[in-house]
PDB file of C-alpha atoms in Angstrom:
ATOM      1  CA  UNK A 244       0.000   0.000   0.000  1.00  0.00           C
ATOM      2  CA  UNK A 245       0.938   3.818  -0.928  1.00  0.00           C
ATOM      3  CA  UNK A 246       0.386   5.965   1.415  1.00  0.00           C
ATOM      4  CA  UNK A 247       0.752   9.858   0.747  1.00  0.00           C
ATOM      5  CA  UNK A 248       0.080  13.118   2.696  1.00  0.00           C
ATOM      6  CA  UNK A 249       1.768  14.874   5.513  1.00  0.00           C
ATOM      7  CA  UNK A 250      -0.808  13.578   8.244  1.00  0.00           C
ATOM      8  CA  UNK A 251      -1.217  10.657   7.216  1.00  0.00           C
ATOM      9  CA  UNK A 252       2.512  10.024   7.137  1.00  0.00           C
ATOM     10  CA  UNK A 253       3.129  11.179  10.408  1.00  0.00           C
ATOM     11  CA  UNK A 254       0.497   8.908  11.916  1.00  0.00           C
ATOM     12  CA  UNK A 255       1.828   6.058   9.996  1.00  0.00           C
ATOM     13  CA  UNK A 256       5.473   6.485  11.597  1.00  0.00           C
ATOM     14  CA  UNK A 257       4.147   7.461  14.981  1.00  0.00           C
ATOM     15  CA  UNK A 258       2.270   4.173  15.428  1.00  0.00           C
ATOM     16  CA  UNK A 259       5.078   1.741  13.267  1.00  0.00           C
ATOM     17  CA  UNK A 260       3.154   0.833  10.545  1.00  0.00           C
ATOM     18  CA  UNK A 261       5.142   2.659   7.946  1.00  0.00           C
ATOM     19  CA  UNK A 262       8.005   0.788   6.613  1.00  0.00           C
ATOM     20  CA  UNK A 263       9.628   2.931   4.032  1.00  0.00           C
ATOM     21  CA  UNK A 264       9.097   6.892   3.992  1.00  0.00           C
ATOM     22  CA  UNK A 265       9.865   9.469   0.773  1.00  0.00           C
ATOM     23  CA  UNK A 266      10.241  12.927   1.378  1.00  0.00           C
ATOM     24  CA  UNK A 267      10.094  15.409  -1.674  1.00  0.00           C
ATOM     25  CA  UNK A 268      13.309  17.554  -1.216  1.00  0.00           C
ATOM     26  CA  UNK A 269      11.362  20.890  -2.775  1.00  0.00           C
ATOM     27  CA  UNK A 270       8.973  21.198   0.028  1.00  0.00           C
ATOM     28  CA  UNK A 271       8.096  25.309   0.490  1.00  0.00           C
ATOM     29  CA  UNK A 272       7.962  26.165   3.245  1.00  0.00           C
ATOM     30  CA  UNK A 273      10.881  23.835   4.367  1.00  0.00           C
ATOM     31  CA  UNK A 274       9.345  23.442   7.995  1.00  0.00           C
ATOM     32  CA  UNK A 275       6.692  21.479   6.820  1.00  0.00           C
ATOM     33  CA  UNK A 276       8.744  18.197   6.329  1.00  0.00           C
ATOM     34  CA  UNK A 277      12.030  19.266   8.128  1.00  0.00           C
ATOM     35  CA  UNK A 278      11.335  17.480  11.448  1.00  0.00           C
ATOM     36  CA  UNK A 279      10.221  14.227   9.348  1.00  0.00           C
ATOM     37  CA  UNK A 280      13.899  12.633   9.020  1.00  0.00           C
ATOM     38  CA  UNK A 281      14.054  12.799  12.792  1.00  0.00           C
ATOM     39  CA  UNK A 282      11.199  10.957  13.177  1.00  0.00           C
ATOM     40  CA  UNK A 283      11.876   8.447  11.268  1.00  0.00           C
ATOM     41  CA  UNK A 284      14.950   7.935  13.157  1.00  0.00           C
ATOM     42  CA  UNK A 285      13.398   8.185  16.336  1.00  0.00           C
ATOM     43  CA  UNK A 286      11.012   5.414  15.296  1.00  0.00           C
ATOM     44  CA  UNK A 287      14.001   3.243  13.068  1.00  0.00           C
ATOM     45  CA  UNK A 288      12.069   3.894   9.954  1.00  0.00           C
ATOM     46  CA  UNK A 289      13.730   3.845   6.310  1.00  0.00           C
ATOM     47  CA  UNK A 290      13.482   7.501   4.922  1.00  0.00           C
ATOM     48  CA  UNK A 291      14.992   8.442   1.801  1.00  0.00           C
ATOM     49  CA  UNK A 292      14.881  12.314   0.372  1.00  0.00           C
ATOM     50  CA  UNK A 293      14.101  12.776  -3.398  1.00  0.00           C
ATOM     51  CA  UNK A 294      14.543  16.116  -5.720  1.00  0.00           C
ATOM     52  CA  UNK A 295      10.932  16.720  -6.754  1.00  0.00           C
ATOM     53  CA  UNK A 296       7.352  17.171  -5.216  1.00  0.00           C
ATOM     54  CA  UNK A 297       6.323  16.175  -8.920  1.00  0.00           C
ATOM     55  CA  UNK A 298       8.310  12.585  -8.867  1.00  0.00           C
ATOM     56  CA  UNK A 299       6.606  11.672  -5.875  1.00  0.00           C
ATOM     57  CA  UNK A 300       3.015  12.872  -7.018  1.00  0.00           C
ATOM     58  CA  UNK A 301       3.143  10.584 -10.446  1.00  0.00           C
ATOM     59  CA  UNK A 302       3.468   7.598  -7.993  1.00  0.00           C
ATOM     60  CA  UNK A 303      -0.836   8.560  -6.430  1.00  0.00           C
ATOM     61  CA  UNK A 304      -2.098  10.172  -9.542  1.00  0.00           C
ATOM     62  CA  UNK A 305      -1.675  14.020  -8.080  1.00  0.00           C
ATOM     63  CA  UNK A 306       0.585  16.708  -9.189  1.00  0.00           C
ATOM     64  CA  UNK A 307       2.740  16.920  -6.451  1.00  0.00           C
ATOM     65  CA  UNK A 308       3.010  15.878  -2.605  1.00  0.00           C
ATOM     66  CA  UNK A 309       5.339  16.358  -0.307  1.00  0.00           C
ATOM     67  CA  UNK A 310       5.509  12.552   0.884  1.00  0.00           C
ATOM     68  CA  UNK A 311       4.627   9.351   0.813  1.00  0.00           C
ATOM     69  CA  UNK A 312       4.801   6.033   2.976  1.00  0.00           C
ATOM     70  CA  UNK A 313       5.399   2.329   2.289  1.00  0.00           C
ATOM     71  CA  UNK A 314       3.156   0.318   4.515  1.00  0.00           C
ATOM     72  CA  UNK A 315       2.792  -3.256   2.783  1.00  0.00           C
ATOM     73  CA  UNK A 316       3.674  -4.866  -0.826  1.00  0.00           C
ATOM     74  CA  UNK A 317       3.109  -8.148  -1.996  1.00  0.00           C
ATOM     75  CA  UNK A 318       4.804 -11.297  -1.143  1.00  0.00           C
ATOM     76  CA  UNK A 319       7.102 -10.848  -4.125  1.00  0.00           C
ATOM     77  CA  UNK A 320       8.012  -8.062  -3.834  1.00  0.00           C
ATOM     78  CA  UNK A 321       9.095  -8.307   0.367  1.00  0.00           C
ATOM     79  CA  UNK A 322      13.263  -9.040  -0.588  1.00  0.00           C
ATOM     80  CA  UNK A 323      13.130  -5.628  -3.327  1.00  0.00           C
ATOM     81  CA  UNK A 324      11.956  -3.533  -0.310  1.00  0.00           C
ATOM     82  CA  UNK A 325      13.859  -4.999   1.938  1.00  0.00           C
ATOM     83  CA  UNK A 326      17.026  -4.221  -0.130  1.00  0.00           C
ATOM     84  CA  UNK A 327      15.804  -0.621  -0.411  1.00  0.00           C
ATOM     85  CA  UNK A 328      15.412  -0.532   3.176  1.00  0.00           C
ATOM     86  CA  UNK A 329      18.919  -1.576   3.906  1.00  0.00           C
ATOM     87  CA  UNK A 330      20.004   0.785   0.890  1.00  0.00           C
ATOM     88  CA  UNK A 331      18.165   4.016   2.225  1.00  0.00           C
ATOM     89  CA  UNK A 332      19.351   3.167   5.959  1.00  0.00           C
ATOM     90  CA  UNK A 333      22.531   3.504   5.806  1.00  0.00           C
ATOM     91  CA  UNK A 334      22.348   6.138   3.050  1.00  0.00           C
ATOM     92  CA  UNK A 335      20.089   8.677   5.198  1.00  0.00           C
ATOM     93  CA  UNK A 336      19.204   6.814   8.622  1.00  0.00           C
ATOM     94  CA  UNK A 337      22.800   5.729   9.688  1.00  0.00           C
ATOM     95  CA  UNK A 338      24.366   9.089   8.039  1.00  0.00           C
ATOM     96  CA  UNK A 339      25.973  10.976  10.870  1.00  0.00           C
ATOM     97  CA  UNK A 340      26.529  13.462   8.092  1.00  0.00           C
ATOM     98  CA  UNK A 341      22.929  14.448   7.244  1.00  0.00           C
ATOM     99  CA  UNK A 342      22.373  14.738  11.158  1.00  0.00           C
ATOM    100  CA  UNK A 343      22.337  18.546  12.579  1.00  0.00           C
ATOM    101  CA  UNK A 344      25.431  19.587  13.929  1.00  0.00           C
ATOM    102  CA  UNK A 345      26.409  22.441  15.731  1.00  0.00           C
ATOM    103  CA  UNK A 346      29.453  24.096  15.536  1.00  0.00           C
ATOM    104  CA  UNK A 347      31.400  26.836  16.905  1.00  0.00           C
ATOM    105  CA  UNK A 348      29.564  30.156  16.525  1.00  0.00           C
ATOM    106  CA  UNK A 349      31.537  32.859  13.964  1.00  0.00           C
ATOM    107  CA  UNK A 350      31.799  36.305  14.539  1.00  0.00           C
ATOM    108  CA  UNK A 351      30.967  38.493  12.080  1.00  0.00           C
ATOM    109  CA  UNK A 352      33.478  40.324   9.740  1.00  0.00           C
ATOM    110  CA  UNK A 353      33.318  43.799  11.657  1.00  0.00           C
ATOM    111  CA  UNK A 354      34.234  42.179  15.394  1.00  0.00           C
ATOM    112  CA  UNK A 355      36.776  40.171  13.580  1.00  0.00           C
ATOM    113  CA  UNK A 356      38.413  42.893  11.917  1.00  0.00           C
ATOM    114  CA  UNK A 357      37.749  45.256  15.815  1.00  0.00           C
ATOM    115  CA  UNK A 358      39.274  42.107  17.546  1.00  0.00           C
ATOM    116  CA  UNK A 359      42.387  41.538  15.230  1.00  0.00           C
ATOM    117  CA  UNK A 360      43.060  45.593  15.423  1.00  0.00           C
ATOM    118  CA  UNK A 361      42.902  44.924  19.135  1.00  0.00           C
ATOM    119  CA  UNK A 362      45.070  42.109  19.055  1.00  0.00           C
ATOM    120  CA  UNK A 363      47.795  44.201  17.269  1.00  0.00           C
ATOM    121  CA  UNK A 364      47.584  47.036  19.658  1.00  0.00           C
ATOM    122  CA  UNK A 365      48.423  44.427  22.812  1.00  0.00           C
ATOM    123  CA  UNK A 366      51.058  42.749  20.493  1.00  0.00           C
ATOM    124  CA  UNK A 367      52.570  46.467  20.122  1.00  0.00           C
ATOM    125  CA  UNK A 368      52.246  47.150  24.112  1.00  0.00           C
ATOM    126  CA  UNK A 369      53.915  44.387  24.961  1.00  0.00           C
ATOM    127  CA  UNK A 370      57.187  44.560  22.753  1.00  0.00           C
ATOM    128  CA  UNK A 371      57.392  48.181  23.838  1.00  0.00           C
ATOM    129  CA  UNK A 372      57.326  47.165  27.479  1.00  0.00           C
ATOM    130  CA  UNK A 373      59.751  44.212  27.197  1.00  0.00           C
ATOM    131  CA  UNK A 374      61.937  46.787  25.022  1.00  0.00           C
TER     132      UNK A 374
END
């Protein structure tokens, strides 16, 4: 089964059910989808991230939407998904990469340029003292 839709998606991978999530990459606003990849890790769900709204929306017969969920497939079909599951997991799930990282904050240009002026004036105190 396909599932599609923002709500419905989010129910899906609250409760488990979902077992492969797409999420279009073009969503505007951003904030829409941008908490989605951390609840799929939360939950150990397979996400993947594609370029296009439109892509996704060929797959239900709508324009565009902004995701859609795997929840069953045939008996068949069980070792394909699998592989994409593995594929997508340690591609996007398992990517320390893609996490959010935060880094040492940089001053802006102006306090960098105030701070390295200051910098030379103590430089010049001190080898006048010493001299």
């Amino acid at each position: 089964m396909l599932k599609f839709g923002l709500n419905q998606i989010t129910t899906l991978v609250e409760q488990g059910r979902a077992q492969l999530v797409v999420i279009a990459a073009n969503v505007d606003p951003l904030e829409l989808v941008c908490w989605l990849p951390s609840l799929c890790r939360k939950k150990d769900i397979p996400f993947c991230i594609v370029k296009s709204q439109a892509q996704l929306g060929k797959f239900v017969g709508l324009k565009k939407t902004t995701c859609l969920a795997i929840t069953d497939v045939d008996a068949g079909d069980k070792q394909q998904l699998e592989n994409l599951r593995n594929n997508f997991r340690a591609q996007f799930n398992s990517n320390i990469a893609l996490e959010r990282t935060y880094g040492k904050m940089k001053m802006g240009i102006k306090f960098q340029h105030k701070e390295a002026r200051l910098q030379k004036l103590k430089d010049q105190e001190l080898i006048a003292n010493n001299a």
